[in-house]
């Protein structure tokens, strides 16, 4: 879970709908008819091909296509996951960049080491790895730590020399007693040493006090069958005023389901911390009253946020949903009791919102919705690991796109700004969760600039470096008033940065995420990837490329 955290027409994203495509020692052709659901083909003309040998693969290695993107000039970026002797290679992902004629221009790899292990026979038993992972979760104050699946044998390559390992996912509840935990633990299959751990639930806030659940985890009624016809209702939200909502007719009147946006649905968890929830229904298609006293109000904000986020990705970044397959996640509201957080769960494909302090400030503000949705996009593209510097980039990506969603919505009741969660009052003092112009203004340890130890911070605080970069690239340094908010953004060396505008900054970040970032990208890798993205979009040596370089230097990320 993460806290709530354009290549525009120049590049179209692609989700392979015909199943995995595997590259071995022969040729892989990305054909002209491969396209995402509901979109025009993005790779047209003759097929292009690469050889495994040209990528430096060994005889035991195979690549599985995860994603493909095609630029306006015909360049194709194909993202692969890697296997070794049939085992997933964690940290083995790579991107092949090919010219329009099929020639390989270069390859971006998550790790440079050759993938090879001495033996595929582990000395450690799966049961021992499972026990070790559970102990790790308990040490992290996870209550009810348990494993629902047997450990998976993998090759761990993300930290240097590849080793045979077990990957175990431990479920439970975090130290606050209410936030769910999906702790991923990687254990050396020979020594039993813990190699890596990270949280698979991406939440929007770190270290914010959360109340306990009002009801024990339980099962609630699930979503009914697919409604047959669409309608347009009216919702009175808490944060965005009166809004239109796409709904679907059903035997109960109207369901809060948006079939024009991938079947996006909104359900009521009824203050439980488990179960599927109950789909919101209404007799007259008029939803909420703008106050938390009405159970539907939070659902209005969540549904509106989901719609605005979908439209931003569709219209600005030309992406058809999180996985570019036309499918929308489920939004869940009223999680627990007075729960002050929101989170994304990639496994269940859901966004979950608490109701905030005293159940009066649901975390359903527009930029929070955009933040959580964007965690799914990051997972479907770069797959940035949720720890260290890559974790900070993961969080910042959600903040950046959450901010962009808010600006793109152009809602007078929640105007665009560079403040994250300014309306949810998560600290009880009216201050926002994060500041992009000067992240350290949160007073909680967010970093304004890169340093050698920034990756040791919680990902919600190490994200400050990229958030600050994005603000500087968009608006420039110094004091200014934008849309009624005062900002004063410094640089590490006192330099002056001139912004290129938010629209271009968003396009560059998305292109970098989708075409150049990998699971292990750190801040210096992000600099390199965003410079390439800017060159792709606006030309080598362009003012935009120079601005990207200057903005990174201003946050102490230099060549």
XYZ file of C-alpha atoms in Angstrom:
559
model
C 0.000 0.000 0.000
C 1.316 3.359 -0.610
C 0.128 6.582 0.620
C -1.746 8.707 -1.705
C 0.548 9.104 -2.425
C 2.971 12.814 -22.372
C 4.616 11.357 -24.667
C 0.931 12.395 -24.981
C 0.144 11.647 -28.534
C 3.772 10.821 -29.209
C 3.673 7.426 -27.570
C 0.966 4.835 -27.132
C 1.136 2.158 -24.475
C 0.525 -1.491 -25.178
C -0.686 -4.414 -23.112
C -0.258 -7.801 -24.757
C -3.606 -9.529 -24.809
C -2.632 -12.704 -26.565
C -0.641 -14.134 -23.658
C 3.023 -13.973 -22.733
C 5.537 -13.705 -25.516
C 8.795 -15.464 -24.712
C 12.195 -14.597 -26.110
C 14.785 -17.347 -26.108
C 17.767 -17.862 -28.374
C 15.815 -17.207 -31.540
C 13.965 -14.176 -32.825
C 11.063 -12.371 -31.223
C 8.727 -10.517 -33.560
C 6.411 -7.872 -32.174
C 3.636 -8.056 -34.736
C 1.524 -5.365 -36.288
C -1.725 -6.527 -34.728
C -0.643 -6.575 -31.066
C -2.673 -3.920 -29.262
C -4.362 -3.109 -25.992
C -8.036 -3.748 -25.515
C -10.174 -1.030 -26.983
C -7.348 0.806 -28.701
C -5.854 0.984 -32.156
C -2.726 -1.048 -32.840
C 0.360 0.754 -31.612
C 2.919 -1.125 -33.629
C 2.251 -0.807 -37.306
C 4.253 -1.811 -40.328
C 6.547 -4.804 -40.488
C 7.614 -6.763 -37.408
C 10.865 -6.024 -35.632
C 13.072 -8.643 -34.059
C 15.997 -9.004 -31.677
C 18.195 -11.973 -30.903
C 18.811 -13.297 -27.418
C 22.507 -13.345 -28.186
C 22.518 -9.635 -28.932
C 21.187 -9.045 -25.421
C 23.888 -11.098 -23.755
C 21.526 -13.825 -22.546
C 22.721 -17.225 -21.448
C 21.338 -20.522 -22.666
C 19.131 -20.937 -19.560
C 17.565 -17.495 -19.806
C 14.235 -16.497 -21.283
C 12.473 -13.161 -21.474
C 8.735 -12.633 -21.136
C 7.229 -9.481 -22.619
C 5.627 -7.286 -19.980
C 4.954 -4.111 -21.916
C 5.634 -2.400 -25.257
C 5.646 1.261 -26.204
C 6.138 2.793 -29.656
C 7.354 6.351 -30.230
C 6.291 8.667 -33.021
C 9.578 8.073 -34.843
C 9.026 4.305 -34.850
C 11.323 3.517 -31.913
C 9.968 0.544 -29.934
C 10.655 0.037 -26.225
C 9.926 -3.548 -25.142
C 9.984 -4.302 -21.407
C 10.769 -7.873 -20.350
C 10.749 -9.929 -17.182
C 13.471 -12.586 -17.118
C 13.606 -16.244 -16.080
C 16.608 -18.495 -15.491
C 16.136 -22.238 -15.847
C 12.428 -21.571 -15.486
C 12.796 -19.555 -12.259
C 11.732 -15.888 -12.053
C 14.720 -13.552 -11.833
C 13.940 -10.760 -9.379
C 15.823 -7.714 -10.574
C 16.324 -9.267 -13.989
C 13.951 -6.985 -15.868
C 15.238 -5.087 -18.876
C 14.054 -2.848 -21.693
C 15.142 -3.249 -25.317
C 15.083 -0.033 -27.355
C 14.841 -0.646 -31.111
C 14.895 1.714 -34.050
C 12.080 1.647 -36.572
C 14.049 -0.757 -38.777
C 14.404 -3.242 -35.900
C 18.024 -2.467 -35.048
C 18.733 -2.567 -31.313
C 19.739 0.942 -30.235
C 20.505 0.035 -26.614
C 19.295 -1.998 -23.657
C 18.339 -0.742 -20.192
C 18.915 -3.396 -17.521
C 17.871 -3.436 -13.881
C 21.171 -5.190 -13.107
C 24.315 -5.583 -15.183
C 25.499 -8.846 -13.650
C 25.300 -12.008 -15.759
C 22.460 -14.221 -14.548
C 23.947 -17.497 -13.368
C 23.878 -19.516 -10.150
C 26.103 -22.439 -9.169
C 23.260 -24.797 -8.291
C 19.501 -24.956 -8.623
C 19.208 -27.295 -5.632
C 18.610 -25.319 -2.420
C 20.176 -26.354 0.889
C 17.356 -24.649 2.779
C 13.932 -26.281 2.812
C 10.849 -24.279 1.823
C 9.511 -24.762 5.363
C 12.644 -23.219 6.830
C 12.390 -20.255 4.458
C 8.747 -19.823 5.393
C 9.570 -19.839 9.103
C 12.346 -17.307 8.586
C 10.001 -15.008 6.667
C 7.368 -15.183 9.399
C 10.022 -14.307 11.996
C 10.996 -11.307 9.876
C 7.380 -10.172 9.760
C 6.986 -10.561 13.517
C 10.167 -8.567 14.050
C 8.491 -5.820 11.990
C 5.613 -5.883 14.521
C 3.236 -7.685 12.163
C 0.406 -9.267 14.103
C -1.191 -12.459 12.873
C 1.802 -13.126 10.615
C 1.069 -16.114 8.394
C 1.710 -17.438 4.907
C -1.089 -18.448 2.592
C 1.188 -19.641 -0.189
C 4.309 -21.772 -0.194
C 7.609 -19.940 -0.749
C 8.519 -19.469 -4.392
C 11.974 -20.487 -5.596
C 13.574 -17.587 -7.486
C 16.890 -16.118 -8.530
C 17.614 -12.933 -6.597
C 19.669 -10.565 -8.748
C 18.666 -7.109 -7.540
C 21.511 -6.679 -5.061
C 24.541 -7.794 -7.046
C 25.713 -11.357 -7.692
C 22.671 -13.529 -8.473
C 21.828 -16.180 -5.868
C 19.226 -18.902 -5.558
C 16.555 -17.734 -3.140
C 13.038 -18.163 -1.802
C 10.428 -15.435 -2.051
C 7.763 -15.595 0.657
C 4.779 -13.272 1.155
C 3.638 -12.973 4.763
C 0.166 -11.631 5.516
C -0.997 -9.976 8.709
C -1.672 -6.566 10.222
C 0.853 -3.796 10.734
C 1.920 -2.316 14.033
C -0.963 0.196 14.043
C -3.344 -2.727 14.426
C -5.457 -1.933 11.386
C -3.366 -1.495 8.207
C -3.021 -4.792 6.353
C 0.440 -6.124 5.661
C 1.758 -8.095 2.707
C 5.431 -8.390 3.554
C 7.607 -9.823 0.812
C 10.708 -11.538 2.176
C 13.548 -12.906 0.037
C 15.739 -15.509 1.722
C 19.024 -17.027 0.528
C 18.177 -20.628 -0.372
C 21.565 -21.882 0.832
C 22.401 -19.840 3.939
C 18.945 -18.806 5.158
C 20.094 -15.175 5.283
C 17.463 -12.531 4.638
C 18.349 -10.783 1.388
C 15.501 -8.323 1.067
C 12.129 -7.326 2.428
C 9.534 -4.842 1.263
C 5.886 -4.031 1.794
C 3.513 -4.890 -1.062
C 0.747 -2.671 0.304
C 1.431 0.912 -0.778
C -0.083 3.421 1.655
C -0.166 7.193 1.437
C 1.103 8.168 4.844
C 3.972 7.074 7.058
C 3.994 7.410 10.815
C 0.517 8.920 11.069
C -1.483 7.676 14.033
C -4.393 5.496 12.980
C -7.281 4.354 15.113
C -8.111 0.692 15.472
C -10.756 -1.027 13.433
C -14.320 -0.610 14.554
C -15.252 -4.169 13.599
C -13.283 -7.314 13.213
C -12.348 -8.428 9.760
C -15.236 -10.157 8.135
C -16.872 -11.017 4.885
C -19.453 -8.735 3.367
C -21.671 -9.067 0.344
C -19.764 -8.869 -2.917
C -20.500 -7.059 -6.138
C -23.628 -8.289 -7.941
C -23.799 -9.279 -11.575
C -22.820 -6.815 -14.294
C -25.487 -4.103 -14.670
C -27.104 -3.827 -18.060
C -27.494 -0.132 -18.785
C -25.705 3.092 -17.966
C -27.053 6.292 -16.455
C -25.733 9.603 -15.159
C -26.330 10.536 -11.551
C -25.487 13.503 -9.353
C -23.222 13.339 -6.345
C -22.525 15.876 -3.625
C -18.955 15.283 -2.542
C -17.093 16.456 0.541
C -14.085 17.855 -1.316
C -15.035 18.527 -4.949
C -18.544 19.988 -4.799
C -21.457 18.678 -6.838
C -20.287 16.288 -9.542
C -21.713 14.023 -12.227
C -21.310 10.276 -11.743
C -21.682 7.506 -14.275
C -23.846 4.772 -12.769
C -25.540 1.581 -13.925
C -29.169 0.578 -13.620
C -30.001 -2.520 -11.614
C -32.881 -4.156 -9.784
C -32.184 -1.861 -6.823
C -32.249 1.305 -8.900
C -28.698 2.434 -9.585
C -25.313 0.958 -8.810
C -22.144 3.014 -8.382
C -20.464 1.372 -11.366
C -18.909 3.259 -14.272
C -18.996 0.994 -17.309
C -17.584 3.749 -19.508
C -14.390 3.637 -17.433
C -13.512 -0.006 -17.256
C -16.299 -1.061 -14.896
C -14.958 1.096 -12.049
C -17.012 0.322 -8.946
C -17.229 1.720 -5.425
C -18.042 -0.464 -2.421
C -18.760 0.063 1.274
C -16.572 -1.850 3.746
C -18.932 -0.806 6.570
C -15.973 -0.084 8.877
C -14.664 -3.600 8.520
C -11.020 -4.317 7.741
C -11.733 -7.339 5.582
C -14.190 -8.735 3.097
C -15.212 -7.599 -0.371
C -17.592 -4.876 0.754
C -21.096 -4.030 -0.427
C -21.629 -2.252 -3.728
C -23.201 1.181 -3.269
C -26.743 1.381 -4.630
C -29.313 4.181 -4.672
C -32.953 4.475 -5.640
C -32.972 7.943 -7.234
C -29.389 8.313 -8.543
C -28.712 11.273 -6.233
C -25.731 10.463 -4.036
C -24.371 11.949 -0.808
C -24.947 15.317 0.819
C -21.402 16.694 1.089
C -20.901 15.724 4.736
C -19.362 12.601 6.295
C -22.638 12.032 8.147
C -24.047 10.657 4.894
C -22.523 7.262 4.197
C -22.569 7.908 0.450
C -20.491 11.099 0.525
C -17.130 9.333 0.735
C -18.268 7.056 -2.087
C -19.018 10.115 -4.245
C -15.494 11.463 -3.732
C -13.939 8.047 -4.400
C -15.970 7.464 -7.562
C -15.290 10.981 -8.819
C -11.580 10.585 -8.084
C -11.491 7.276 -9.932
C -13.214 8.836 -12.957
C -10.946 11.885 -13.059
C -7.843 9.721 -12.714
C -9.014 7.400 -15.493
C -9.665 10.396 -17.745
C -6.251 11.909 -16.999
C -4.447 8.734 -17.992
C -6.684 8.208 -21.017
C -6.710 11.752 -22.402
C -3.326 13.116 -21.309
C -1.088 10.039 -21.268
C -3.103 7.875 -23.686
C -3.170 4.968 -21.263
C -6.290 2.789 -21.082
C -6.389 2.096 -17.358
C -3.780 0.886 -14.908
C -2.609 -2.069 -16.984
C -3.626 -0.472 -20.270
C -6.152 -3.253 -20.708
C -9.329 -1.236 -20.210
C -9.991 -2.599 -16.714
C -10.547 -0.396 -13.678
C -9.843 -1.221 -10.023
C -12.424 -1.366 -7.229
C -12.557 1.578 -4.801
C -13.342 0.675 -1.189
C -14.436 3.258 1.375
C -15.162 3.231 5.117
C -12.223 0.996 6.031
C -11.909 0.450 9.777
C -12.811 3.113 12.298
C -11.219 6.583 12.134
C -8.466 5.117 9.973
C -6.084 7.827 8.749
C -4.626 6.267 5.648
C -5.356 5.018 2.140
C -3.643 2.250 0.238
C -3.228 0.358 -3.010
C -3.231 -3.447 -3.085
C -1.808 -4.702 -6.363
C -2.834 -8.290 -5.732
C -6.524 -7.558 -5.241
C -6.481 -4.609 -7.681
C -8.172 -2.318 -5.177
C -7.870 1.160 -3.656
C -8.954 1.427 -0.017
C -9.771 4.591 1.937
C -10.091 5.213 5.653
C -12.426 7.849 7.101
C -9.730 9.898 8.832
C -9.740 11.381 12.306
C -13.069 10.932 14.090
C -14.444 9.558 10.828
C -14.797 13.152 9.619
C -12.010 13.414 7.019
C -12.154 10.512 4.554
C -8.943 10.164 2.561
C -10.903 10.368 -0.666
C -9.556 13.706 -1.902
C -8.865 13.881 -5.622
C -5.057 13.812 -5.452
C -5.153 10.870 -3.046
C -7.234 8.901 -5.546
C -4.751 9.768 -8.285
C -1.866 8.785 -6.035
C -3.212 5.325 -5.249
C -4.276 4.573 -8.836
C -0.770 5.534 -9.953
C 0.813 2.904 -7.710
C -0.886 0.388 -9.941
C 0.511 2.076 -13.051
C 4.028 1.955 -11.595
C 3.588 -1.738 -10.853
C 2.410 -2.387 -14.417
C 5.347 -0.503 -15.957
C 8.686 0.013 -14.186
C 7.774 -2.093 -11.146
C 9.911 0.122 -8.895
C 10.775 -1.842 -5.751
C 9.087 -0.315 -2.715
C 12.203 0.276 -0.641
C 15.409 2.290 -0.857
C 15.743 4.937 -3.565
C 13.521 2.996 -5.970
C 10.824 3.076 -3.289
C 11.164 6.838 -2.988
C 10.758 7.119 -6.747
C 7.698 4.864 -6.532
C 6.072 7.135 -3.940
C 7.051 10.308 -5.774
C 5.572 8.959 -9.007
C 2.224 8.613 -7.262
C 2.533 12.119 -5.815
C 3.465 13.552 -9.217
C 0.570 11.963 -11.045
C -1.819 12.627 -8.155
C -0.919 16.299 -8.474
C -1.379 16.114 -12.243
C -4.824 14.525 -11.852
C -5.923 17.350 -9.566
C -4.743 20.023 -12.019
C -6.272 18.228 -14.994
C -9.684 17.951 -13.283
C -9.873 21.761 -13.127
C -12.368 21.593 -10.271
C -13.066 24.961 -8.657
C -13.751 23.332 -5.273
C -10.379 21.548 -5.294
C -8.095 23.644 -7.522
C -4.744 22.337 -8.631
C -1.734 22.822 -6.373
C 1.575 21.245 -5.410
C 0.317 20.157 -1.995
C -0.654 16.535 -1.367
C -3.794 15.852 0.648
C -4.324 19.451 1.733
C -8.021 18.874 2.479
C -7.937 15.651 4.466
C -6.374 17.306 7.544
C -4.453 14.177 8.386
C -2.410 15.908 11.107
C -5.340 17.779 12.650
C -3.719 21.169 12.063
C -4.916 21.947 8.551
C -1.538 21.236 6.955
C -1.100 19.028 3.881
C 0.566 15.654 3.929
C 3.370 16.687 1.555
C 4.833 19.796 -0.084
C 6.437 19.457 -3.491
C 8.070 22.890 -3.635
C 10.037 22.266 -0.411
C 9.364 18.756 0.920
C 11.089 19.404 4.264
C 8.278 21.809 5.183
C 6.360 18.763 6.401
C 8.627 18.707 9.472
C 8.670 14.934 9.354
C 11.962 14.294 7.597
C 11.176 14.550 3.895
C 14.324 15.202 1.870
C 14.689 18.310 -0.279
C 17.906 17.038 -1.870
C 19.665 13.808 -2.676
C 22.369 12.518 -0.328
C 24.146 9.185 -0.041
C 21.860 8.102 2.789
C 18.533 9.177 1.326
C 17.657 5.585 0.428
C 17.679 4.706 4.133
C 14.677 6.949 4.761
C 11.086 5.743 4.724
C 9.933 5.844 1.104
C 7.399 8.563 1.929
C 10.288 10.841 2.912
C 12.927 9.829 0.361
C 10.285 10.662 -2.241
C 10.923 14.327 -1.482
C 13.894 14.450 -3.861
C 11.814 13.539 -6.920
C 8.843 15.613 -5.774
C 11.131 18.630 -5.495
C 12.633 17.880 -8.921
C 9.159 17.747 -10.455
C 8.133 21.077 -8.932
C 11.348 22.787 -10.083
C 11.020 21.341 -13.579
C 7.403 22.499 -13.753
C 7.545 25.909 -12.113
C 11.170 26.817 -11.453
C 12.904 28.004 -8.298
C 12.214 30.945 -5.998
C 9.114 32.557 -4.558
C 5.876 32.730 -6.515
C 2.113 32.510 -6.132
C 0.338 29.909 -8.256
C -3.405 29.376 -8.274
C -3.740 31.125 -4.927
C -0.954 29.228 -3.128
C 2.427 30.708 -2.173
C 5.515 28.653 -2.950
C 9.207 29.286 -2.363
C 11.372 26.548 -3.790
C 15.122 26.569 -3.033
C 17.974 24.805 -4.822
C 20.877 22.986 -3.215
C 23.490 25.367 -4.642
C 21.504 28.579 -4.918
C 21.142 28.196 -8.681
C 18.138 29.529 -10.545
C 15.958 27.009 -12.355
C 13.439 28.065 -14.986
C 10.445 25.748 -15.269
C 9.149 24.338 -18.541
C 5.538 23.986 -17.411
C 3.726 21.197 -15.639
C 2.308 19.631 -18.809
C 5.750 18.964 -20.269
C 7.124 17.818 -16.915
C 4.319 15.247 -16.617
C 4.964 13.956 -20.126
C 8.678 13.558 -19.423
C 8.107 11.736 -16.126
C 5.617 9.317 -17.657
C 7.868 8.599 -20.613
C 10.790 7.949 -18.269
C 8.674 5.658 -16.086
C 7.249 3.682 -18.976
C 10.290 3.480 -21.263
C 13.435 3.791 -19.133
C 12.892 3.081 -15.417
C 13.346 -0.496 -14.151
C 12.602 -2.179 -10.832
C 15.939 -1.090 -9.361
C 16.198 2.455 -10.732
C 17.732 4.861 -8.207
C 17.912 8.650 -8.322
C 20.903 8.785 -10.636
C 19.188 6.256 -12.893
C 16.061 8.418 -12.823
C 18.111 11.391 -13.937
C 19.507 9.404 -16.857
C 16.088 8.015 -17.793
C 14.331 11.384 -17.668
C 17.055 13.004 -19.787
C 16.507 10.305 -22.411
C 12.749 10.779 -22.161
C 13.068 14.544 -22.662
C 15.334 13.985 -25.673
C 12.831 11.517 -27.154
C 9.963 13.956 -26.749
C 11.556 17.304 -27.465
C 14.880 16.605 -29.138
C 18.474 16.201 -28.007
C 19.921 19.509 -26.877
C 16.435 21.014 -26.483
C 15.522 23.535 -23.809
C 13.507 20.772 -22.128
C 16.548 18.479 -21.869
C 18.594 21.317 -20.401
C 15.832 22.069 -17.905
C 15.704 18.432 -16.779
C 19.459 18.477 -16.213
C 19.247 21.761 -14.275
C 16.357 20.584 -12.098
C 18.187 17.379 -11.130
C 21.343 19.336 -10.338
C 19.236 21.648 -8.171
C 18.241 18.685 -5.979
C 21.850 17.411 -5.921
C 21.465 14.608 -8.455
C 24.324 15.162 -10.889
C 26.208 13.231 -13.525
